[in-house]
Each structure stands twice: as C-alpha cells, then as structure tokens.
Short mmCIF file of C-alpha atoms in Angstrom, two decimals:
data_model
loop_
_atom_site.label_atom_id
_atom_site.label_comp_id
_atom_site.label_asym_id
_atom_site.label_seq_id
_atom_site.Cartn_x
_atom_site.Cartn_y
_atom_site.Cartn_z
CA MET A 1106 40.73 -159.54 31.28
CA LEU A 1107 42.29 -158.03 28.19
CA VAL A 1108 44.07 -160.51 25.93
CA GLU A 1109 45.52 -160.32 22.43
CA PHE A 1110 42.73 -160.68 19.87
CA ASN A 1111 44.59 -163.34 17.88
CA THR A 1112 44.96 -165.59 20.95
CA LEU A 1113 41.20 -165.93 21.46
CA PRO A 1114 39.58 -169.20 20.33
CA ASP A 1115 37.70 -169.43 17.03
CA ALA A 1116 34.39 -169.92 18.90
CA SER A 1117 34.73 -166.53 20.62
CA ARG A 1118 31.66 -164.33 20.29
CA ILE A 1119 32.15 -161.32 18.00
CA TRP A 1120 30.63 -157.85 17.88
CA ILE A 1121 31.49 -155.58 14.97
CA TYR A 1122 30.99 -151.83 15.07
CA GLN A 1123 31.46 -150.06 11.74
CA GLY A 1124 32.34 -146.42 11.82
CA SER A 1125 30.65 -143.91 9.56
CA ARG A 1126 34.12 -142.52 8.88
CA SER A 1127 37.76 -143.42 9.41
CA PHE A 1128 39.43 -142.50 12.68
CA THR A 1129 42.48 -140.23 12.76
CA ASP A 1130 45.80 -141.43 14.21
CA THR A 1131 45.17 -139.43 17.38
CA GLU A 1132 41.65 -140.84 17.73
CA LEU A 1133 42.93 -144.39 17.21
CA GLU A 1134 45.49 -143.96 19.99
CA GLU A 1135 42.85 -142.60 22.36
CA ILE A 1136 40.31 -145.29 21.44
CA GLN A 1137 42.88 -148.04 22.00
CA LYS A 1138 43.69 -146.69 25.47
CA GLU A 1139 40.00 -146.44 26.35
CA PHE A 1140 39.29 -149.94 25.02
CA ASP A 1141 42.22 -151.38 26.96
CA GLU A 1142 40.79 -149.86 30.15
CA PHE A 1143 37.22 -150.92 29.38
CA ILE A 1144 38.04 -154.56 28.60
CA THR A 1145 40.42 -154.83 31.57
CA GLU A 1146 37.47 -153.92 33.83
CA TRP A 1147 34.70 -155.68 31.85
CA THR A 1148 32.83 -158.23 33.97
CA ALA A 1149 29.72 -160.41 34.00
CA HIS A 1150 28.19 -160.95 37.44
CA GLY A 1151 31.49 -160.02 39.07
CA SER A 1152 33.62 -162.37 36.96
CA GLN A 1153 36.18 -160.97 34.57
CA LEU A 1154 35.52 -161.49 30.89
CA LYS A 1155 38.36 -162.75 28.70
CA ALA A 1156 38.19 -160.48 25.68
CA GLY A 1157 40.21 -158.66 23.07
CA TYR A 1158 39.62 -156.30 20.19
CA GLU A 1159 41.12 -155.06 16.99
CA ILE A 1160 40.51 -152.06 14.78
CA LYS A 1161 40.52 -152.75 11.05
CA TYR A 1162 40.80 -150.25 8.21
CA ARG A 1163 40.77 -147.40 10.74
CA ARG A 1164 36.96 -147.71 11.01
CA PHE A 1165 35.82 -151.15 12.20
CA ILE A 1166 36.03 -152.05 15.88
CA ILE A 1167 35.86 -155.81 16.39
CA VAL A 1168 35.38 -157.12 19.92
CA ALA A 1169 35.85 -160.82 20.68
CA LEU A 1170 34.83 -162.57 23.88
CA ASP A 1171 35.93 -166.06 24.94
CA GLN A 1172 32.75 -167.38 26.54
CA SER A 1173 34.22 -170.75 27.50
CA ALA A 1174 35.03 -169.53 31.03
CA THR A 1175 32.52 -166.71 31.53
CA ALA A 1176 29.68 -165.84 29.16
CA ALA A 1177 28.44 -162.34 28.54
CA SER A 1178 25.41 -161.34 30.58
CA GLY A 1179 22.74 -158.80 29.75
CA CYS A 1180 24.45 -156.31 32.04
CA SER A 1181 27.88 -156.86 30.51
CA ILE A 1182 26.49 -156.45 26.99
CA ASP A 1183 24.70 -153.28 28.13
CA ALA A 1184 28.01 -152.00 29.53
CA SER A 1185 29.74 -152.59 26.18
CA VAL A 1186 26.95 -150.82 24.28
CA HIS A 1187 27.16 -147.85 26.67
CA PHE A 1188 30.91 -147.76 26.07
CA ILE A 1189 30.38 -147.72 22.30
CA GLN A 1190 27.78 -144.96 22.70
CA HIS A 1191 30.38 -142.99 24.67
CA LEU A 1192 32.81 -143.36 21.73
CA GLU A 1193 30.10 -142.25 19.28
CA LYS A 1194 29.52 -139.04 21.23
CA LYS A 1195 33.16 -138.32 21.96
CA TYR A 1196 34.31 -138.76 18.34
CA ASN A 1197 31.11 -137.70 16.56
CA VAL A 1198 30.89 -140.98 14.63
CA GLU A 1199 28.15 -143.57 14.10
CA LEU A 1200 29.10 -147.04 15.32
CA LEU A 1201 25.78 -148.68 16.20
CA ASP A 1202 23.66 -148.00 13.12
CA LYS A 1203 23.11 -151.41 11.52
CA MET A 1204 21.18 -149.93 8.58
CA ASN A 1205 24.35 -148.90 6.78
CA VAL A 1206 26.63 -150.87 4.49
CA SER A 1207 30.39 -150.73 4.10
CA TYR A 1208 32.12 -152.07 1.01
CA LYS A 1209 35.39 -151.70 -0.85
CA GLN A 1210 35.90 -149.38 -3.78
CA GLY A 1211 39.46 -150.28 -4.70
CA GLU A 1212 41.48 -149.51 -1.55
CA HIS A 1213 38.82 -147.11 -0.24
CA ILE A 1214 36.11 -148.22 2.19
CA ALA A 1215 32.74 -146.75 1.23
CA TYR A 1216 29.93 -146.31 3.73
CA LYS A 1217 26.36 -145.96 2.47
CA SER A 1218 22.86 -146.23 3.82
CA LEU A 1219 21.14 -149.49 2.97
CA ILE A 1220 18.72 -147.55 0.76
CA ASP A 1221 21.61 -146.03 -1.22
CA PHE A 1222 23.31 -149.43 -1.50
CA LYS A 1223 20.11 -150.93 -2.95
CA LYS A 1224 19.91 -148.07 -5.49
CA MET A 1225 23.56 -148.61 -6.42
CA ALA A 1226 22.88 -152.31 -6.96
CA LYS A 1227 19.96 -151.52 -9.29
CA GLN A 1228 22.19 -149.11 -11.20
CA LYS A 1229 24.93 -151.77 -11.36
CA ALA A 1230 27.33 -149.47 -9.48
CA VAL A 1231 28.00 -152.44 -7.17
CA SER A 1232 28.04 -156.06 -8.30
CA LYS A 1233 28.15 -159.60 -6.95
CA ASN A 1234 31.95 -159.25 -6.95
CA THR A 1235 31.99 -156.07 -4.84
CA ILE A 1236 33.76 -156.81 -1.55
CA VAL A 1237 31.38 -156.13 1.32
CA PHE A 1238 31.73 -156.37 5.07
CA ASN A 1239 29.32 -158.90 6.57
CA ASN A 1240 28.94 -157.51 10.08
CA LEU A 1241 26.42 -160.24 10.96
CA VAL A 1242 29.13 -162.82 11.67
CA THR A 1243 28.80 -164.19 15.20
CA ASN A 1244 32.12 -165.79 16.10
CA LYS A 1245 35.82 -165.31 15.44
CA LEU A 1246 36.07 -168.08 12.84
CA GLU A 1247 33.16 -166.63 10.84
CA TYR A 1248 34.76 -163.20 11.15
CA GLN A 1249 38.07 -164.49 9.80
CA GLU A 1250 36.51 -166.44 6.93
CA HIS A 1251 33.25 -164.67 6.05
CA TRP A 1252 33.46 -161.02 7.10
CA GLU A 1253 35.17 -159.51 4.06
CA VAL A 1254 33.56 -161.31 1.11
CA PRO A 1255 32.11 -160.77 -2.36
CA ALA A 1256 28.53 -159.50 -2.10
CA SER A 1257 27.35 -162.74 -3.73
CA GLU A 1258 28.50 -164.63 -0.60
CA SER A 1259 26.73 -162.47 2.00
CA TRP A 1260 23.31 -161.19 2.91
CA HIS A 1261 23.97 -158.28 0.52
CA SER A 1262 23.33 -160.65 -2.41
CA ARG A 1263 19.55 -160.20 -2.09
CA PHE A 1264 19.94 -156.69 -3.55
CA LEU A 1265 21.96 -157.69 -6.61
#
C-alpha cells in the first residue's frame, strides 16, 4: 500500500539507495511511476506493506516501511532489491554499491569511492565539517535527524 512518505511513523524502517549520478527530469518521472506501481503491489506473505518513498537531491531514493502492521520478510526485501537492480540496469546507474560516499561540496553532491574519500581526508580536502550522507540510518527518525550531518557526527569521522 503506497502512502505519502511524510505520513509514515518515525519508527518506520528505512532503506537508502544513493545514485552514482543525478537523475534527469525524465528519469525522475519514470522512476516515480515505477516506484508507485512497485510499492502498490509490494507484499510480505500475501499481506500488503504500508510504505512510501522520496527522492532527494535527484540521486537518493529513500524507501520507508511501516512495520507496525506487517513487517518485511526475506522475500519482500528480495523483491525490493530486484526492483532496485532493475532501475540500475534501466538507467545505467549504481544504487546498491555501499562502498561509495556522497557528501556536499557547496550545493553540489559529490560521489566518491571510499578509497578516494579516505585519500581526500588525508589531504584535508574534506574535513570534520564536511556534510556527508549517513546511509546507515535504520529508521525514519534517524533519517530525518542523522542522515545529512557533519562528517564528525557519522561513521565517516574515522577517516578524518
């Protein structure tokens, strides 16, 4: 069951997929239609899942699931991963690679491999004040409060 992202409870489970590039306007329209269809049909053991999504900065896809009525199952999570893999192929973009880092450079969102991010930290090209995206958040409240933070307040701090 597709619902508005902002109506989901703070305890809703979150999955964040960061794109290796920004989506175009046309791609965003298509992705939104496909996501609407996917979530409308998304189930766990035959029960509809109450979920929503949002796309931030034209490159992050955030999926939230209210597990208070029906929790995600292994099969439903597999279905969502297969859907994301479909988007990766269709739009020639990486969405599942967790070994990359996104951070802000002014208004621009930079996307680097973890190895390159570590090198940049050693060279002081990024600092503890650099705004990073902590894609390890697990629920909607954490997402709202601790997703977009200074590097000093996330797991990225170990490299600074």
